[in-house]
Coordinates of C-alpha atoms in Angstrom, one line a residue:
M1 CA -36.4 33.7 -161.2
A2 CA -39.3 33.6 -158.5
T3 CA -41.8 36.2 -158.1
A4 CA -43.0 37.2 -154.9
S5 CA -46.4 39.1 -154.6
M6 CA -47.5 40.7 -151.5
T7 CA -51.0 41.5 -150.8
T8 CA -51.9 44.1 -148.0
T9 CA -55.6 44.6 -146.9
T10 CA -56.4 48.0 -145.5
T11 CA -59.4 48.4 -143.4
Y12 CA -60.9 51.9 -143.0
T13 CA -63.1 52.9 -140.3
T14 CA -64.7 56.0 -140.2
T15 CA -66.4 58.0 -137.4
S16 CA -68.5 61.0 -137.9
P17 CA -68.3 63.7 -135.3
V18 CA -71.8 64.4 -136.3
T19 CA -74.4 62.2 -135.0
S20 CA -78.1 62.5 -136.1
A21 CA -80.7 62.7 -133.4
S22 CA -83.2 59.7 -133.3
P23 CA -86.8 60.3 -134.0
P24 CA -88.9 61.1 -131.1
R25 CA -90.5 58.2 -129.6
V26 CA -94.2 57.6 -130.1
A27 CA -96.5 56.8 -127.3
V28 CA -98.2 53.3 -128.3
P29 CA -101.8 54.1 -128.4
S30 CA -103.5 52.2 -125.4
D31 CA -106.5 50.0 -125.5
L32 CA -109.7 51.8 -125.1
Y33 CA -110.7 51.5 -121.4
D34 CA -114.0 49.8 -122.1
T35 CA -112.8 46.9 -124.2
P36 CA -112.5 43.5 -122.8
Q37 CA -108.7 43.0 -122.3
P38 CA -108.2 46.4 -120.2
I39 CA -111.2 45.5 -118.2
Y40 CA -110.1 41.9 -117.5
E41 CA -106.5 43.4 -116.4
R42 CA -108.2 46.0 -113.9
Y43 CA -110.4 43.1 -112.6
K44 CA -107.2 40.8 -111.9
A45 CA -105.3 43.5 -110.5
A46 CA -108.1 44.7 -108.0
R47 CA -108.6 40.9 -107.3
E48 CA -104.9 40.5 -106.6
D49 CA -104.9 43.5 -104.2
W50 CA -107.8 42.0 -102.4
Y51 CA -105.9 38.5 -102.2
T52 CA -103.1 40.3 -100.3
T53 CA -105.4 41.3 -97.4
Q54 CA -106.8 37.8 -97.2
P55 CA -105.6 34.5 -95.5
Q56 CA -104.5 31.7 -97.9
R57 CA -107.6 29.5 -97.7
A58 CA -109.8 32.4 -98.7
R59 CA -108.1 33.4 -101.9
N60 CA -110.3 32.5 -104.8
D61 CA -112.4 34.2 -107.4
K62 CA -115.7 33.1 -105.7
A63 CA -114.8 34.7 -102.4
Y64 CA -113.7 37.8 -104.1
R65 CA -116.7 38.2 -106.0
K66 CA -119.0 37.4 -102.8
A67 CA -117.0 40.2 -100.8
R68 CA -117.5 42.7 -103.8
G69 CA -120.9 42.0 -104.0
L70 CA -120.7 40.7 -107.5
P71 CA -122.7 37.7 -108.8
T72 CA -120.9 34.5 -109.2
K73 CA -122.9 33.2 -112.1
Y74 CA -124.7 35.4 -115.0
S75 CA -127.6 34.1 -116.8
K76 CA -127.3 32.7 -120.5
A77 CA -128.9 35.7 -121.7
A78 CA -126.3 38.1 -120.1
V79 CA -123.6 36.0 -121.4
K80 CA -124.9 35.7 -125.0
Y81 CA -125.4 39.6 -125.0
A82 CA -121.6 40.1 -123.8
L83 CA -120.4 37.8 -126.7
G84 CA -122.4 39.6 -129.1
H85 CA -120.7 41.3 -132.0
K86 CA -121.2 44.8 -130.5
E87 CA -119.8 43.9 -127.2
M88 CA -117.0 41.5 -126.6
G89 CA -117.3 39.3 -129.9
A90 CA -117.4 35.6 -129.9
Q91 CA -113.7 35.1 -129.6
C92 CA -110.8 37.0 -128.3
I93 CA -108.3 38.0 -131.2
L94 CA -104.9 37.4 -129.8
G95 CA -102.9 39.4 -132.4
I96 CA -101.7 39.6 -136.2
G97 CA -100.8 35.8 -136.9
Q98 CA -101.6 34.5 -133.6
G99 CA -105.1 33.5 -134.2
R100 CA -108.2 33.7 -131.9
R101 CA -109.5 31.7 -128.7
D102 CA -112.6 31.6 -126.7
W103 CA -113.2 34.0 -123.8
T104 CA -112.9 32.6 -120.3
T105 CA -115.6 32.7 -118.1
E106 CA -113.7 35.1 -115.8
E107 CA -113.2 37.4 -118.8
I108 CA -117.1 37.2 -119.6
H109 CA -118.0 38.0 -115.9
A110 CA -115.5 40.9 -115.5
Y111 CA -116.6 42.4 -118.8
T112 CA -120.4 42.0 -117.8
D113 CA -119.5 43.3 -114.2
F114 CA -117.9 46.4 -115.9
G115 CA -121.0 47.1 -118.1
E116 CA -123.5 46.7 -115.1
A117 CA -121.4 49.3 -113.1
E118 CA -121.2 51.7 -116.1
N119 CA -125.1 51.3 -116.7
R120 CA -125.6 52.1 -112.9
L121 CA -123.5 55.2 -113.0
V122 CA -125.2 56.4 -116.3
E123 CA -128.7 56.0 -114.5
Q124 CA -127.5 57.9 -111.4
A125 CA -126.4 60.8 -113.4
V126 CA -129.5 60.9 -115.5
E127 CA -131.6 60.6 -112.1
R128 CA -129.6 63.9 -110.8
Q129 CA -129.8 65.8 -114.1
L130 CA -133.5 65.0 -114.1
E131 CA -134.0 66.2 -110.5
Q132 CA -132.2 69.3 -111.6
C133 CA -134.4 69.9 -114.6
Y134 CA -131.0 69.7 -116.5
Y135 CA -132.5 68.8 -119.9
L136 CA -135.1 71.8 -119.9
G137 CA -134.1 73.6 -123.4
D138 CA -130.7 71.9 -123.6
G139 CA -132.2 69.1 -126.0
I140 CA -130.5 65.7 -126.9
Q141 CA -127.4 67.4 -128.3
A142 CA -126.4 68.5 -124.9
A143 CA -126.7 65.1 -123.6
Q144 CA -124.8 63.6 -126.3
E145 CA -122.1 66.0 -125.9
E146 CA -122.0 65.4 -122.3
A147 CA -121.8 61.6 -123.0
I148 CA -118.8 62.0 -125.3
R149 CA -116.9 64.4 -122.6
D150 CA -117.5 61.5 -120.1
G151 CA -116.0 58.8 -122.4
Q152 CA -112.9 61.1 -123.2
A153 CA -112.5 61.8 -119.5
Q154 CA -112.7 58.3 -118.5
Q155 CA -110.2 57.3 -121.6
L156 CA -107.8 59.8 -120.2
Y157 CA -108.1 58.6 -116.6
Y158 CA -107.3 54.9 -117.9
D159 CA -104.4 56.1 -119.9
N160 CA -102.9 57.9 -116.9
Q161 CA -103.5 54.9 -114.7
N162 CA -102.0 52.4 -117.4
A163 CA -98.2 52.2 -117.1
Y164 CA -97.8 50.1 -120.1
H165 CA -99.3 52.4 -122.8
Q166 CA -96.2 54.3 -123.3
I167 CA -92.9 53.2 -125.0

């Protein structure tokens, strides 16, 4: 007598009529507007815009800097200051597990250009305020609060211009 055995495999697929909502997407925080990477990205974008208006032979960084009235070189002291630990730092941090690299001369120049432009704006604002006797009776606290508001406004402007800071 032979015994025959039969095995059947049954697969069950279930579908649920109820789907759970995915969690809301959270905006990825953007870099601060005054950190080296965003400064350099804005510099490159402005330079590329300028390049589109120029003939092929005139498209180089030196010509761009000359047209914008920017110095083509900075002193060793200015570069050393920019690479200080309170400014750019000695090296660019590439990301978690990716290491570091030295800053390029172009990145250092863009950062230094930005710093000088910011200093000019602050000096002009202070001159206007002094002409209007702005600080009479308000004290240093009012000046600090205004500086904080200005920084927040610039960060907000940068976040609204930066198309890549949100998912």
